[in-house]
mmCIF file of C-alpha atoms and ligand atoms in Angstrom:
data_model
loop_
_atom_site.group_PDB
_atom_site.id
_atom_site.type_symbol
_atom_site.label_atom_id
_atom_site.label_comp_id
_atom_site.label_asym_id
_atom_site.label_seq_id
_atom_site.Cartn_x
_atom_site.Cartn_y
_atom_site.Cartn_z
ATOM 1 C CA MET B 1 -0.148 -0.093 0.334
ATOM 2 C CA THR B 2 1.260 3.670 -0.894
ATOM 3 C CA LEU B 3 0.172 5.875 1.317
ATOM 4 C CA ALA B 4 -0.284 9.617 0.611
ATOM 5 C CA PRO B 5 1.844 12.182 1.929
ATOM 6 C CA ASN B 6 -0.289 13.856 3.860
ATOM 7 C CA ASP B 7 -1.564 10.659 5.825
ATOM 8 C CA ASP B 8 -1.703 11.831 9.333
ATOM 9 C CA ARG B 9 -2.430 8.620 11.019
ATOM 10 C CA LYS B 10 0.195 8.001 13.844
ATOM 11 C CA GLU B 11 3.170 5.942 13.023
ATOM 12 C CA LEU B 12 3.120 3.141 15.914
ATOM 13 C CA LEU B 13 6.296 1.928 15.814
ATOM 14 C CA GLY B 14 9.102 4.046 17.678
ATOM 15 C CA HIS B 15 6.636 4.205 20.706
ATOM 16 C CA THR B 16 7.005 2.649 24.349
ATOM 17 C CA GLN B 17 4.440 0.778 25.842
ATOM 18 C CA ASP B 18 3.956 3.687 28.111
ATOM 19 C CA GLU B 19 3.061 5.859 24.923
ATOM 20 C CA LEU B 20 0.576 3.629 23.732
ATOM 21 C CA ARG B 21 -0.914 3.044 26.623
ATOM 22 C CA GLN B 22 -1.710 6.759 26.742
ATOM 23 C CA PHE B 23 -2.571 6.489 22.708
ATOM 24 C CA MET B 24 -5.072 4.235 24.389
ATOM 25 C CA ALA B 25 -6.514 5.745 27.058
ATOM 26 C CA GLU B 26 -6.989 8.804 24.285
ATOM 27 C CA LEU B 27 -9.144 6.266 22.585
ATOM 28 C CA GLY B 28 -10.795 5.429 25.570
ATOM 29 C CA GLU B 29 -9.345 1.992 25.626
ATOM 30 C CA LYS B 30 -7.837 0.126 28.537
ATOM 31 C CA PRO B 31 -4.248 -0.168 29.572
ATOM 32 C CA TYR B 32 -4.163 -3.792 29.199
ATOM 33 C CA ARG B 33 -5.372 -3.557 25.186
ATOM 34 C CA ALA B 34 -2.201 -1.270 24.997
ATOM 35 C CA SER B 35 -0.147 -3.486 26.256
ATOM 36 C CA GLN B 36 -1.720 -6.264 23.531
ATOM 37 C CA LEU B 37 -1.047 -3.681 21.094
ATOM 38 C CA TYR B 38 2.877 -3.545 21.806
ATOM 39 C CA ASP B 39 3.119 -7.182 21.759
ATOM 40 C CA ALA B 40 1.586 -7.600 18.425
ATOM 41 C CA ILE B 41 3.850 -4.588 17.178
ATOM 42 C CA TYR B 42 6.943 -5.384 18.223
ATOM 43 C CA ARG B 43 7.196 -9.213 19.467
ATOM 44 C CA ARG B 44 4.654 -11.055 16.873
ATOM 45 C CA ARG B 45 5.990 -8.159 14.085
ATOM 46 C CA LEU B 46 2.408 -7.672 12.916
ATOM 47 C CA PRO B 47 1.974 -4.979 10.236
ATOM 48 C CA SER B 48 -1.074 -4.427 10.120
ATOM 49 C CA PHE B 49 -4.177 -4.432 12.437
ATOM 50 C CA ASP B 50 -6.510 -6.691 10.566
ATOM 51 C CA ALA B 51 -4.104 -9.289 11.913
ATOM 52 C CA MET B 52 -4.242 -8.969 15.132
ATOM 53 C CA THR B 53 -7.435 -10.981 15.736
ATOM 54 C CA ASP B 54 -7.039 -10.889 19.667
ATOM 55 C CA LEU B 55 -8.362 -7.386 19.385
ATOM 56 C CA PRO B 56 -12.274 -6.974 19.171
ATOM 57 C CA LYS B 57 -13.305 -5.994 15.393
ATOM 58 C CA THR B 58 -14.443 -2.553 15.979
ATOM 59 C CA LEU B 59 -11.312 -1.607 17.758
ATOM 60 C CA ARG B 60 -9.278 -2.975 15.025
ATOM 61 C CA ARG B 61 -11.414 -0.307 13.098
ATOM 62 C CA ILE B 62 -10.453 2.707 15.084
ATOM 63 C CA LEU B 63 -7.240 1.682 15.309
ATOM 64 C CA ALA B 64 -6.908 1.804 11.783
ATOM 65 C CA GLU B 65 -8.756 5.085 11.215
ATOM 66 C CA HIS B 66 -6.117 6.335 13.163
ATOM 67 C CA ALA B 67 -2.723 4.790 13.381
ATOM 68 C CA ILE B 68 -0.623 2.766 11.347
ATOM 69 C CA VAL B 69 1.932 0.094 12.518
ATOM 70 C CA THR B 70 5.003 1.742 10.323
ATOM 71 C CA ARG B 71 5.384 3.411 6.996
ATOM 72 C CA THR B 72 8.441 2.084 6.002
ATOM 73 C CA GLU B 73 8.213 -0.052 2.632
ATOM 74 C CA ILE B 74 10.876 -2.409 0.784
ATOM 75 C CA LYS B 75 11.291 -0.825 -3.029
ATOM 76 C CA SER B 76 13.553 -3.372 -4.111
ATOM 77 C CA VAL B 77 15.654 -6.630 -2.137
ATOM 78 C CA PHE B 78 19.043 -7.711 -3.915
ATOM 79 C CA ARG B 79 20.295 -10.772 -3.202
ATOM 80 C CA SER B 80 24.132 -11.982 -3.154
ATOM 81 C CA SER B 81 25.890 -14.868 -3.823
ATOM 82 C CA ASP B 82 26.612 -15.455 -0.413
ATOM 83 C CA GLY B 83 23.221 -15.354 1.144
ATOM 84 C CA THR B 84 23.309 -11.485 2.353
ATOM 85 C CA ARG B 85 20.419 -9.658 1.078
ATOM 86 C CA ARG B 86 20.410 -5.698 0.567
ATOM 87 C CA PHE B 87 17.274 -4.042 1.210
ATOM 88 C CA LEU B 88 16.234 -0.455 -0.239
ATOM 89 C CA LEU B 89 13.525 0.976 1.797
ATOM 90 C CA GLY B 90 11.708 3.916 1.073
ATOM 91 C CA LEU B 91 10.393 6.356 3.734
ATOM 92 C CA LEU B 92 7.142 8.478 4.066
ATOM 93 C CA ASP B 93 8.732 11.336 2.697
ATOM 94 C CA GLY B 94 9.946 9.533 -0.161
ATOM 95 C CA SER B 95 13.703 9.374 1.404
ATOM 96 C CA GLU B 96 15.389 6.057 0.998
ATOM 97 C CA VAL B 97 18.023 4.098 3.232
ATOM 98 C CA GLU B 98 19.383 0.726 3.479
ATOM 99 C CA SER B 99 19.410 -2.223 5.647
ATOM 100 C CA VAL B 100 21.198 -5.511 5.035
ATOM 101 C CA PHE B 101 20.608 -8.610 6.443
ATOM 102 C CA MET B 102 23.870 -11.525 6.970
ATOM 103 C CA PRO B 103 22.283 -14.824 7.692
ATOM 104 C CA GLU B 104 24.730 -17.180 9.560
ATOM 105 C CA GLU B 105 24.257 -20.718 10.098
ATOM 106 C CA ARG B 106 23.179 -19.899 14.257
ATOM 107 C CA ARG B 107 22.353 -16.057 14.066
ATOM 108 C CA ASP B 108 21.443 -13.263 11.836
ATOM 109 C CA THR B 109 23.107 -10.061 11.334
ATOM 110 C CA ILE B 110 21.173 -7.111 10.220
ATOM 111 C CA CYS B 111 23.136 -3.817 9.469
ATOM 112 C CA ILE B 112 20.738 -0.725 9.749
ATOM 113 C CA SER B 113 21.126 2.659 9.175
ATOM 114 C CA SER B 114 20.430 5.604 11.469
ATOM 115 C CA GLN B 115 20.333 8.517 8.712
ATOM 116 C CA VAL B 116 19.380 9.551 5.337
ATOM 117 C CA GLY B 117 22.705 9.909 4.005
ATOM 118 C CA CYS B 118 25.440 11.086 6.215
ATOM 119 C CA PRO B 119 27.074 14.503 7.019
ATOM 120 C CA LEU B 120 30.823 12.959 7.631
ATOM 121 C CA ALA B 121 32.151 12.409 3.988
ATOM 122 C CA CYS B 122 34.663 9.825 5.317
ATOM 123 C CA GLY B 123 36.896 9.946 1.684
ATOM 124 C CA PHE B 124 36.545 6.476 1.497
ATOM 125 C CA CYS B 125 32.957 5.797 1.820
ATOM 126 C CA MET B 126 30.054 5.878 -0.159
ATOM 127 C CA THR B 127 27.358 6.844 1.994
ATOM 128 C CA GLY B 128 29.397 9.943 2.893
ATOM 129 C CA VAL B 129 29.487 10.771 -0.851
ATOM 130 C CA LEU B 130 25.781 11.928 -0.753
ATOM 131 C CA GLY B 131 26.149 14.109 2.121
ATOM 132 C CA LEU B 132 22.881 14.270 5.088
ATOM 133 C CA LYS B 133 19.345 14.421 4.045
ATOM 134 C CA ARG B 134 17.545 14.053 7.541
ATOM 135 C CA ASN B 135 18.157 12.071 10.792
ATOM 136 C CA MET B 136 15.590 8.832 10.861
ATOM 137 C CA THR B 137 13.275 8.876 13.827
ATOM 138 C CA ALA B 138 13.338 5.980 16.069
ATOM 139 C CA GLY B 139 10.486 4.615 14.389
ATOM 140 C CA GLU B 140 11.986 4.568 11.398
ATOM 141 C CA ILE B 141 14.806 3.023 12.576
ATOM 142 C CA VAL B 142 13.094 0.306 13.984
ATOM 143 C CA SER B 143 11.145 -0.621 11.221
ATOM 144 C CA GLN B 144 14.363 -1.679 9.307
ATOM 145 C CA ILE B 145 14.371 -4.647 11.617
ATOM 146 C CA ILE B 146 10.497 -5.722 11.449
ATOM 147 C CA VAL B 147 10.118 -5.079 7.727
ATOM 148 C CA VAL B 148 13.410 -7.103 7.081
ATOM 149 C CA LEU B 149 12.524 -10.169 9.563
ATOM 150 C CA ASN B 150 9.081 -9.906 7.859
ATOM 151 C CA GLN B 151 10.683 -10.705 4.621
ATOM 152 C CA VAL B 152 12.746 -13.209 5.346
ATOM 153 C CA TYR B 153 10.701 -15.284 7.709
ATOM 154 C CA GLY B 154 7.276 -14.358 7.060
ATOM 155 C CA GLU B 155 4.887 -11.635 8.789
ATOM 156 C CA GLY B 156 4.773 -12.746 12.475
ATOM 157 C CA VAL B 157 6.658 -15.737 11.847
ATOM 158 C CA GLU B 158 9.272 -16.561 14.686
ATOM 159 C CA VAL B 159 12.711 -16.412 14.047
ATOM 160 C CA PRO B 160 14.722 -19.356 14.562
ATOM 161 C CA HIS B 161 17.608 -17.788 16.111
ATOM 162 C CA ARG B 162 19.239 -15.170 17.364
ATOM 163 C CA THR B 163 19.350 -11.586 15.890
ATOM 164 C CA ASN B 164 21.916 -9.207 16.241
ATOM 165 C CA ILE B 165 22.253 -5.709 15.052
ATOM 166 C CA VAL B 166 24.827 -3.305 14.036
ATOM 167 C CA MET B 167 24.209 0.328 13.599
ATOM 168 C CA MET B 168 26.819 0.334 10.564
ATOM 169 C CA GLY B 169 24.607 1.129 7.682
ATOM 170 C CA MET B 170 24.102 4.989 6.348
ATOM 171 C CA GLY B 171 24.620 7.842 8.688
ATOM 172 C CA GLU B 172 26.505 8.344 11.867
ATOM 173 C CA PRO B 173 24.466 7.113 14.714
ATOM 174 C CA LEU B 174 26.084 9.354 17.466
ATOM 175 C CA LEU B 175 24.855 12.463 15.492
ATOM 176 C CA ASN B 176 21.377 11.062 15.839
ATOM 177 C CA TYR B 177 22.207 10.299 19.385
ATOM 178 C CA ASP B 178 18.377 10.589 20.898
ATOM 179 C CA GLN B 179 16.132 8.809 17.986
ATOM 180 C CA VAL B 180 19.083 6.046 17.897
ATOM 181 C CA MET B 181 18.893 5.473 22.200
ATOM 182 C CA ARG B 182 15.314 5.140 21.807
ATOM 183 C CA ALA B 183 15.536 2.657 19.198
ATOM 184 C CA VAL B 184 18.230 0.372 21.185
ATOM 185 C CA ARG B 185 15.775 0.620 24.031
ATOM 186 C CA LEU B 186 12.959 -0.812 22.103
ATOM 187 C CA LEU B 187 15.263 -3.445 20.353
ATOM 188 C CA VAL B 188 16.154 -4.928 23.764
ATOM 189 C CA ASP B 189 12.924 -4.721 25.477
ATOM 190 C CA GLN B 190 12.200 -8.538 26.177
ATOM 191 C CA LYS B 191 8.693 -7.851 25.827
ATOM 192 C CA GLY B 192 9.369 -6.859 22.265
ATOM 193 C CA LEU B 193 11.709 -7.754 19.735
ATOM 194 C CA ALA B 194 13.904 -8.933 22.747
ATOM 195 C CA ILE B 195 17.166 -8.621 20.917
ATOM 196 C CA ALA B 196 19.838 -8.960 23.419
ATOM 197 C CA PRO B 197 21.868 -6.230 24.433
ATOM 198 C CA ARG B 198 25.141 -7.485 24.103
ATOM 199 C CA GLY B 199 24.021 -8.112 20.413
ATOM 200 C CA VAL B 200 23.458 -4.415 19.160
ATOM 201 C CA THR B 201 26.742 -2.658 18.141
ATOM 202 C CA LEU B 202 27.177 0.878 17.156
ATOM 203 C CA SER B 203 29.861 2.291 15.310
ATOM 204 C CA THR B 204 30.989 5.615 15.469
ATOM 205 C CA ALA B 205 33.476 7.657 13.344
ATOM 206 C CA GLY B 206 34.400 9.269 16.638
ATOM 207 C CA VAL B 207 31.948 11.864 17.853
ATOM 208 C CA VAL B 208 33.761 12.290 21.317
ATOM 209 C CA PRO B 209 31.209 13.713 23.435
ATOM 210 C CA ARG B 210 28.433 11.598 22.345
ATOM 211 C CA ILE B 211 30.748 8.499 23.412
ATOM 212 C CA TYR B 212 31.177 10.019 27.257
ATOM 213 C CA ASP B 213 27.339 10.187 26.800
ATOM 214 C CA LEU B 214 26.665 6.490 25.673
ATOM 215 C CA ALA B 215 29.050 5.742 28.628
ATOM 216 C CA ARG B 216 26.659 7.193 31.113
ATOM 217 C CA GLU B 217 23.512 5.258 29.632
ATOM 218 C CA GLU B 218 21.887 2.734 31.622
ATOM 219 C CA ILE B 219 21.487 0.224 28.395
ATOM 220 C CA ARG B 220 24.433 0.576 26.434
ATOM 221 C CA PRO B 221 24.925 -1.265 22.900
ATOM 222 C CA ARG B 222 28.357 -2.252 22.554
ATOM 223 C CA LEU B 223 30.880 -0.056 21.110
ATOM 224 C CA ALA B 224 33.086 0.149 17.880
ATOM 225 C CA ILE B 225 35.190 2.905 16.600
ATOM 226 C CA SER B 226 36.126 3.535 12.698
ATOM 227 C CA LEU B 227 39.379 4.351 13.184
ATOM 228 C CA THR B 228 41.085 3.379 10.144
ATOM 229 C CA ALA B 229 44.133 5.450 10.660
ATOM 230 C CA PRO B 230 47.072 5.286 13.471
ATOM 231 C CA ASN B 231 47.774 9.216 13.486
ATOM 232 C CA ASP B 232 46.223 12.054 13.177
ATOM 233 C CA GLU B 233 47.910 13.128 9.619
ATOM 234 C CA LEU B 234 46.427 10.517 8.025
ATOM 235 C CA ARG B 235 43.018 10.593 10.026
ATOM 236 C CA ASN B 236 42.526 14.045 8.990
ATOM 237 C CA ARG B 237 42.722 13.460 5.349
ATOM 238 C CA LEU B 238 40.507 10.223 5.757
ATOM 239 C CA PHE B 239 37.976 11.360 8.369
ATOM 240 C CA PRO B 240 37.287 15.194 8.322
ATOM 241 C CA ILE B 241 35.535 14.918 11.572
ATOM 242 C CA ASN B 242 39.262 14.021 13.168
ATOM 243 C CA ARG B 243 40.001 17.868 12.828
ATOM 244 C CA LYS B 244 37.123 18.128 15.399
ATOM 245 C CA TYR B 245 38.182 15.786 17.498
ATOM 246 C CA PRO B 246 41.501 14.239 16.994
ATOM 247 C CA LEU B 247 42.778 11.015 18.247
ATOM 248 C CA ALA B 248 44.065 11.931 21.304
ATOM 249 C CA GLU B 249 40.930 12.986 22.602
ATOM 250 C CA LEU B 250 39.363 9.948 21.178
ATOM 251 C CA MET B 251 41.427 7.693 22.644
ATOM 252 C CA GLU B 252 40.822 9.227 25.846
ATOM 253 C CA ALA B 253 36.839 8.655 25.366
ATOM 254 C CA CYS B 254 38.060 5.232 24.486
ATOM 255 C CA ARG B 255 40.082 4.546 27.977
ATOM 256 C CA ARG B 256 37.148 5.959 29.973
ATOM 257 C CA TYR B 257 34.470 3.688 28.522
ATOM 258 C CA PRO B 258 33.260 1.304 30.738
ATOM 259 C CA LEU B 259 33.555 -2.287 29.591
ATOM 260 C CA SER B 260 31.747 -5.098 31.118
ATOM 261 C CA GLU B 261 33.904 -8.263 32.088
ATOM 262 C CA ARG B 262 35.930 -9.581 29.074
ATOM 263 C CA GLU B 263 34.354 -6.911 26.652
ATOM 264 C CA ARG B 264 36.575 -5.332 24.498
ATOM 265 C CA LEU B 265 36.313 -2.248 22.520
ATOM 266 C CA THR B 266 36.036 -3.160 18.928
ATOM 267 C CA PHE B 267 38.196 -0.544 16.300
ATOM 268 C CA GLU B 268 37.758 -0.840 12.376
ATOM 269 C CA TYR B 269 40.312 -0.504 10.629
ATOM 270 C CA VAL B 270 39.526 -0.458 6.562
ATOM 271 C CA MET B 271 42.678 -1.806 4.442
ATOM 272 C CA LEU B 272 43.519 0.672 1.985
ATOM 273 C CA ASP B 273 46.359 -0.077 -0.469
ATOM 274 C CA GLY B 274 49.083 1.845 0.114
ATOM 275 C CA VAL B 275 47.738 4.763 2.375
ATOM 276 C CA ASN B 276 47.388 2.685 5.825
ATOM 277 C CA ASP B 277 48.576 -0.620 5.435
ATOM 278 C CA SER B 278 52.239 -0.642 5.924
ATOM 279 C CA ASP B 279 54.067 -2.266 8.946
ATOM 280 C CA GLN B 280 55.029 1.003 10.098
ATOM 281 C CA HIS B 281 51.365 1.919 10.383
ATOM 282 C CA ALA B 282 50.399 -1.102 12.227
ATOM 283 C CA ARG B 283 53.534 -0.391 14.652
ATOM 284 C CA GLU B 284 51.704 2.459 15.184
ATOM 285 C CA LEU B 285 48.478 1.054 15.604
ATOM 286 C CA VAL B 286 49.781 -1.012 18.330
ATOM 287 C CA ARG B 287 51.259 1.955 20.385
ATOM 288 C CA LEU B 288 48.121 4.045 20.070
ATOM 289 C CA LEU B 289 45.873 0.958 21.307
ATOM 290 C CA SER B 290 48.018 0.022 24.212
ATOM 291 C CA GLY B 291 46.296 0.531 27.530
ATOM 292 C CA ILE B 292 42.908 -0.019 26.098
ATOM 293 C CA ARG B 293 41.179 -3.545 26.178
ATOM 294 C CA ALA B 294 40.826 -3.613 22.377
ATOM 295 C CA LYS B 295 40.774 -5.892 19.556
ATOM 296 C CA VAL B 296 40.737 -4.778 15.789
ATOM 297 C CA ASN B 297 38.519 -5.857 12.776
ATOM 298 C CA LEU B 298 40.442 -5.352 9.417
ATOM 299 C CA ILE B 299 38.006 -5.099 7.119
ATOM 300 C CA PRO B 300 39.467 -4.848 3.616
ATOM 301 C CA HIS B 301 38.499 -1.970 1.353
ATOM 302 C CA ASN B 302 34.841 -2.374 -0.325
ATOM 303 C CA PRO B 303 35.491 -0.452 -3.994
ATOM 304 C CA ALA B 304 32.603 1.690 -5.512
ATOM 305 C CA PRO B 305 34.179 3.347 -9.218
ATOM 306 C CA GLU B 306 33.324 6.855 -6.867
ATOM 307 C CA LEU B 307 35.973 6.339 -4.667
ATOM 308 C CA PRO B 308 39.847 6.591 -5.062
ATOM 309 C CA TYR B 309 40.825 3.468 -3.168
ATOM 310 C CA ALA B 310 41.343 0.046 -3.368
ATOM 311 C CA SER B 311 41.475 -3.304 -0.785
ATOM 312 C CA SER B 312 45.069 -3.994 0.202
ATOM 313 C CA PRO B 313 45.931 -7.279 -0.911
ATOM 314 C CA MET B 314 45.380 -10.106 1.236
ATOM 315 C CA ASP B 315 48.946 -10.956 1.900
ATOM 316 C CA ARG B 316 49.492 -7.271 2.987
ATOM 317 C CA ILE B 317 46.652 -7.633 5.119
ATOM 318 C CA LEU B 318 48.207 -10.845 6.514
ATOM 319 C CA ALA B 319 51.488 -9.198 7.140
ATOM 320 C CA PHE B 320 49.987 -6.447 9.128
ATOM 321 C CA GLN B 321 47.783 -8.737 11.293
ATOM 322 C CA LYS B 322 50.907 -10.909 11.890
ATOM 323 C CA ILE B 323 52.389 -7.510 13.684
ATOM 324 C CA LEU B 324 49.568 -7.114 15.685
ATOM 325 C CA THR B 325 49.165 -10.229 16.551
ATOM 326 C CA GLU B 326 52.942 -10.733 17.592
ATOM 327 C CA LYS B 327 52.653 -7.354 19.803
ATOM 328 C CA GLY B 328 49.718 -9.276 21.525
ATOM 329 C CA LEU B 329 46.735 -7.269 19.821
ATOM 330 C CA PRO B 330 43.829 -9.112 18.852
ATOM 331 C CA SER B 331 42.666 -8.758 15.316
ATOM 332 C CA PHE B 332 40.445 -10.284 13.121
ATOM 333 C CA ILE B 333 40.180 -10.019 9.012
ATOM 334 C CA ARG B 334 36.373 -9.630 7.822
ATOM 335 C CA ARG B 335 34.997 -11.530 5.233
ATOM 336 C CA PRO B 336 33.389 -8.803 2.756
ATOM 337 C CA ARG B 337 29.484 -9.709 2.584
ATOM 338 C CA GLY B 338 27.329 -8.665 -0.065
ATOM 339 C CA GLN B 339 30.127 -7.099 -2.459
ATOM 340 C CA ASP B 340 28.125 -8.316 -5.547
ATOM 341 C CA ILE B 341 25.305 -6.300 -5.016
ATOM 342 C CA SER B 342 26.779 -3.004 -3.302
ATOM 343 C CA ALA B 343 25.812 -4.182 0.203
ATOM 344 C CA ALA B 344 29.249 -3.957 1.716
ATOM 345 C CA CYS B 345 30.587 -1.424 4.021
ATOM 346 C CA GLY B 346 30.684 1.730 3.072
ATOM 347 C CA GLN B 347 28.949 0.594 -0.249
ATOM 348 C CA LEU B 348 25.401 1.928 0.926
ATOM 349 C CA ALA B 349 24.374 4.399 -1.219
ATOM 350 C CA ALA B 350 20.534 3.764 -2.256
ATOM 351 C CA ARG B 351 21.285 1.988 -5.504
ATOM 352 C CA HIS B 352 18.680 0.793 -7.449
ATOM 353 C CA GLN B 353 20.590 -1.868 -9.368
ATOM 354 C CA ALA B 354 22.540 -4.573 -7.664
ATOM 355 C CA THR B 355 25.858 -3.198 -8.815
ATOM 356 C CA ALA B 356 27.688 -0.100 -9.283
HETATM 357 N N1 LIG H 1 29.084 6.433 10.616
HETATM 358 C C1 LIG H 1 29.616 5.253 11.314
HETATM 359 C C2 LIG H 1 28.752 3.804 11.316
HETATM 360 C C3 LIG H 1 28.508 3.385 9.358
HETATM 361 S S1 LIG H 1 30.313 2.955 8.783
HETATM 362 C C4 LIG H 1 30.917 4.665 11.306
HETATM 363 O O1 LIG H 1 31.476 5.472 10.752
HETATM 364 O O2 LIG H 1 31.329 3.777 12.357
HETATM 365 C C5 LIG H 1 30.421 1.288 9.277
HETATM 366 C C6 LIG H 1 31.812 1.056 8.935
HETATM 367 O O3 LIG H 1 31.958 0.549 7.441
HETATM 368 C C7 LIG H 1 33.089 1.928 9.345
HETATM 369 O O4 LIG H 1 33.655 1.110 10.241
HETATM 370 C C8 LIG H 1 33.876 2.184 8.021
HETATM 371 O O5 LIG H 1 35.018 2.193 8.433
HETATM 372 C C9 LIG H 1 33.434 1.013 7.154
HETATM 373 N N2 LIG H 1 33.583 1.593 5.813
HETATM 374 C C10 LIG H 1 33.157 2.854 5.622
HETATM 375 N N3 LIG H 1 33.589 2.833 4.084
HETATM 376 C C11 LIG H 1 33.828 1.774 3.759
HETATM 377 C C12 LIG H 1 34.708 0.908 2.398
HETATM 378 N N4 LIG H 1 34.579 1.616 1.388
HETATM 379 N N5 LIG H 1 34.958 -0.999 2.402
HETATM 380 C C13 LIG H 1 34.686 -1.034 3.821
HETATM 381 N N6 LIG H 1 34.457 -0.729 5.004
HETATM 382 C C14 LIG H 1 33.881 0.881 4.927
#
């Protein structure tokens, strides 16, 4: 169903149980109806009131007059040979964002967006080429998981195993802090989608003041830092935001970030051929991260014709990793997923074709 833009029915996704109680009260309904509604929307992922057969028919009709579950619609799905699916999603104002579904044997990971476009303009990322259009609402952020799981497993069908969420799609989540945190709290609610709190990872290019805010939250996602450069000279070139929050400040925020037992901060390091991948860079990285409980994800660069970078060859990545290992810094080489459908890290640009 395509909605007219002047449709002012309330979008229920993105609202807490308390807010739904308020909404139901305004319709003259009892609080337990709000609990049923909350359960139907988040736990059972029902997309329409028709399907909520535990609610009386008249109430379902009244709800449909005043509200909709979500306005996010799937425009296209691109399937990779490795099982990854890229979802092009349409929001009510015509904006488009992307989510990526990555199945594994015992869990799925969904990579979600937090902004339409991104203002950070990191030199090696396609989303940065788009610029920022606007922030996403908490409802839009959460709706990505609902529509993706419904498309993959069927509407309202229980998922067979755990779902992890990574906020590594389009946008800088810490520049949309309030809506992102509201979405995180909804995702981990045991009465709702019931994502494990340790199964939500937020990745940031380094918005330092918001890292301190995050450290004070009661419910915190896991934190990943997009580092990619071990010194300011190089990082200033790749990440404009580094001029505002240089490495010393970013590392200080990381050092102070509270970690639970056995938890490590993740540092993402995109391997750029001839740019940040020398033995010297590896040693600098070890020094930079000394004293921080860290692990490093080495990410081969995913190319796009618009980007002037190439991935380091695998033998270089292995040599780089060897230095980290010798110095006792744990690291993992990430297997790119969905490259053939422009679904891999840094390739999300709301493309309407499978590939660039
Ligand atoms: N703004 C957030 C989240 C989006 S980027 C952040 O910067 O962390 C998510 C991850 O993709 C980051 O680790 C980023 O460094 C990585 N990335 C960006 N462009 C890439 C590319 N072309 N190839 C591989 N990884 C890329």
